[in-house]
Coordinates of C-alpha atoms in Angstrom, one line a residue:
X18 CA -19.4 15.7 13.2
X19 CA -17.3 13.5 15.4
X20 CA -13.5 13.5 15.3
X21 CA -11.8 10.5 13.7
X22 CA -10.6 7.6 15.9
X23 CA -7.0 7.5 16.3
X24 CA -5.3 4.6 14.5
X25 CA -1.9 3.1 15.1
X26 CA 0.4 3.4 12.1
X27 CA 2.9 0.6 11.5
X28 CA 6.0 1.7 9.4
X29 CA 9.7 2.0 9.7
X30 CA 9.4 5.6 10.9
X31 CA 6.6 4.8 13.3
X32 CA 9.0 2.5 15.2
X33 CA 11.3 5.4 15.8
X34 CA 8.4 7.3 17.9
X35 CA 9.2 7.1 21.5
X36 CA 6.6 5.4 23.9
X37 CA 4.8 7.7 26.2
X38 CA 6.1 7.7 29.7
X39 CA 2.8 8.3 31.4
X40 CA 1.3 5.2 29.7
X41 CA -1.3 7.1 27.7
X42 CA -1.5 5.7 24.2
X43 CA -1.0 8.5 21.8
X44 CA -2.9 9.1 18.6
X45 CA -0.6 8.2 15.7
X46 CA -1.4 9.2 12.0
X47 CA 0.7 8.4 9.0
X48 CA 1.0 10.2 5.6
X49 CA 1.7 7.6 2.8
X50 CA 3.4 8.4 -0.4
X51 CA 3.9 6.1 -3.4
X52 CA 7.3 5.1 -4.9
X53 CA 9.1 7.7 -6.8
X54 CA 12.5 8.0 -8.5
X55 CA 15.5 10.3 -7.9
X56 CA 18.3 10.9 -10.5
X57 CA 21.8 11.8 -9.6
X58 CA 21.4 15.6 -10.0
X59 CA 18.2 15.9 -8.0
X60 CA 17.3 16.3 -4.3
X61 CA 14.1 15.2 -2.6
X62 CA 12.7 17.4 0.1
X63 CA 9.9 16.3 2.4
X64 CA 8.3 19.3 4.1
X65 CA 5.6 19.5 6.9
X66 CA 3.8 22.4 8.0
X67 CA 1.3 22.8 10.9
X68 CA -1.3 25.0 9.5
X69 CA -3.3 25.2 12.8
X70 CA -4.9 27.7 13.0
X71 CA -6.0 27.0 9.3
X72 CA -6.3 30.8 8.6
X73 CA -4.9 33.3 10.9
X74 CA -6.9 36.1 9.1
X75 CA -10.2 34.4 9.5
X76 CA -12.5 35.6 12.4
X77 CA -12.3 33.4 15.5
X78 CA -14.7 30.5 15.8
X79 CA -17.4 31.7 18.3
X80 CA -18.3 28.1 19.2
X81 CA -14.7 26.9 20.1
X82 CA -12.8 30.0 20.7
X83 CA -9.0 29.5 21.3
X84 CA -7.9 29.7 25.0
X85 CA -5.1 32.2 25.1
X86 CA -3.9 30.8 28.5
X87 CA -3.4 27.3 27.0
X88 CA -1.8 27.4 23.6
X89 CA -2.6 24.2 21.4
X90 CA -0.5 21.1 21.9
X91 CA 2.4 20.4 19.6
X92 CA 2.4 17.5 17.1
X93 CA 5.3 15.3 17.2
X94 CA 6.4 14.5 13.6
X95 CA 8.9 12.0 12.3
X96 CA 9.5 12.4 8.6
X97 CA 12.0 10.6 6.3
X98 CA 12.9 8.7 3.3
X99 CA 12.8 4.8 3.0
X100 CA 14.3 2.6 0.3
X101 CA 12.5 -0.2 -1.5
X102 CA 13.2 -2.6 1.4
X103 CA 11.4 -0.2 3.8
X104 CA 14.7 0.9 5.5
X105 CA 15.7 4.5 6.1
X106 CA 18.4 6.1 4.0
X107 CA 21.3 7.2 6.0
X108 CA 23.6 10.3 5.8
X109 CA 27.4 10.2 5.5
X110 CA 27.7 9.8 9.2
X111 CA 25.5 6.7 9.1
X112 CA 22.4 8.4 10.7
X113 CA 19.1 7.7 9.5
X114 CA 17.6 10.5 7.3
X115 CA 14.6 11.1 9.6
X116 CA 13.8 14.4 11.4
X117 CA 11.8 14.2 14.6
X118 CA 10.6 17.3 16.5
X119 CA 7.4 18.9 18.0
X120 CA 5.7 21.0 15.4
X121 CA 3.8 23.9 16.9
X122 CA 1.0 25.7 15.2
X123 CA 2.4 27.8 12.2
X124 CA 5.8 26.0 12.4
X125 CA 7.3 23.9 9.5
X126 CA 10.2 21.6 9.0
X127 CA 11.9 19.6 6.3
X128 CA 14.3 16.8 5.6
X129 CA 16.3 16.3 2.4
X130 CA 17.5 13.2 0.6
X131 CA 20.6 14.3 -1.5
X132 CA 21.9 12.2 -4.5
X133 CA 25.1 11.5 -2.3
X134 CA 23.0 9.9 0.3
X135 CA 20.5 8.1 -2.1
X136 CA 23.3 6.6 -4.2
X137 CA 25.9 5.8 -1.7
X138 CA 27.6 2.4 -2.8
X139 CA 25.4 2.3 -6.0
X140 CA 26.3 2.8 -9.6
X141 CA 22.6 3.2 -10.7
X142 CA 21.6 6.4 -12.5
X143 CA 18.1 6.5 -10.8
X144 CA 17.2 5.4 -7.3
X145 CA 13.5 4.5 -6.1
X146 CA 12.3 5.6 -2.7
X147 CA 9.3 6.7 -0.9
X148 CA 8.6 9.4 1.6
X149 CA 6.9 8.9 4.9
X150 CA 5.7 10.9 7.8
X151 CA 4.2 9.8 11.2
X152 CA 2.4 12.4 13.3
X153 CA 1.8 11.6 17.0
X154 CA -0.1 13.6 19.7
X155 CA -1.6 13.1 23.0
X156 CA -5.5 12.4 22.8
X157 CA -7.5 15.6 23.0
X158 CA -9.1 16.1 26.4
X159 CA -12.6 16.6 24.8
X160 CA -14.3 16.8 21.4
X161 CA -14.1 20.5 21.4
X162 CA -10.2 20.6 21.5
X163 CA -8.5 20.7 18.1
X164 CA -6.3 17.7 17.2
X165 CA -2.7 18.9 17.4
X166 CA -2.0 16.9 14.1
X167 CA -5.1 17.5 12.4
X168 CA -3.7 20.4 10.4
X169 CA -0.2 19.0 9.7
X170 CA 0.3 18.9 5.9
X171 CA 3.2 17.1 4.2
X172 CA 4.6 17.9 0.8
X173 CA 7.3 16.0 -1.3
X174 CA 9.3 18.1 -3.8
X175 CA 12.1 16.9 -6.1
X176 CA 14.3 19.7 -7.4
X177 CA 17.3 20.0 -9.8
X178 CA 20.5 20.6 -8.0
X179 CA 22.0 22.9 -10.8
X180 CA 19.0 25.1 -11.4
X181 CA 17.1 24.9 -8.1
X182 CA 13.8 24.4 -10.2
X183 CA 11.1 22.1 -8.7
X184 CA 10.5 19.2 -11.1
X185 CA 8.0 17.3 -9.0
X186 CA 5.6 18.3 -6.3
X187 CA 3.5 15.6 -4.6
X188 CA 1.1 15.3 -1.8
X189 CA 0.6 12.1 0.1
X190 CA -1.7 9.4 -1.4
X191 CA -3.6 9.2 2.0
X192 CA -3.3 11.0 5.3
X193 CA -4.7 9.2 8.3
X194 CA -7.2 11.2 10.5
X195 CA -7.1 14.1 8.0
X196 CA -10.5 15.2 6.9
X197 CA -11.2 16.0 4.1
X198 CA -8.6 13.8 2.1
X199 CA -6.8 15.5 -0.8
X200 CA -8.8 15.3 -4.0
X201 CA -7.8 12.8 -6.5
X202 CA -10.1 14.3 -9.3
X203 CA -7.5 16.4 -10.9
X204 CA -5.5 13.3 -12.0

């Protein structure tokens, strides 16, 4: 099976990705979540984890064994929260609530949207938002090399501030270049 062709993702978070200095067009994938609501005593957490290798206990792939001298490339991720006008939410210092970093295999990261940041300047009791993630990497040198962002999985969680209990856990509606897509049969 051939690897998916890289697509360019256009979103408010994608514009924050830095252009590559060498002039090589990186592969960009996007995780798309639908709109969701946040109440005043809730926090939204968007987590990403690079599960490459998919199973560290599984026997190594005899066809494409990992090269111990050359570890897999990191996946550059930018994850955050957008309001209904497609603008990022900002923290108390005025900085966008977006986390950008290189995610190595086995690493994870998260960003949180607190009620204080979501409701700043608003008297509403509920705020609508969407989570988004952009995953960028250099094109693999050949078809046998694993895609650095091919195993990055995002999850959106909304939890109660007082109890810490998860109230909503969601996966993206669609993940570009991720195969297979999450199953929608359980809805």
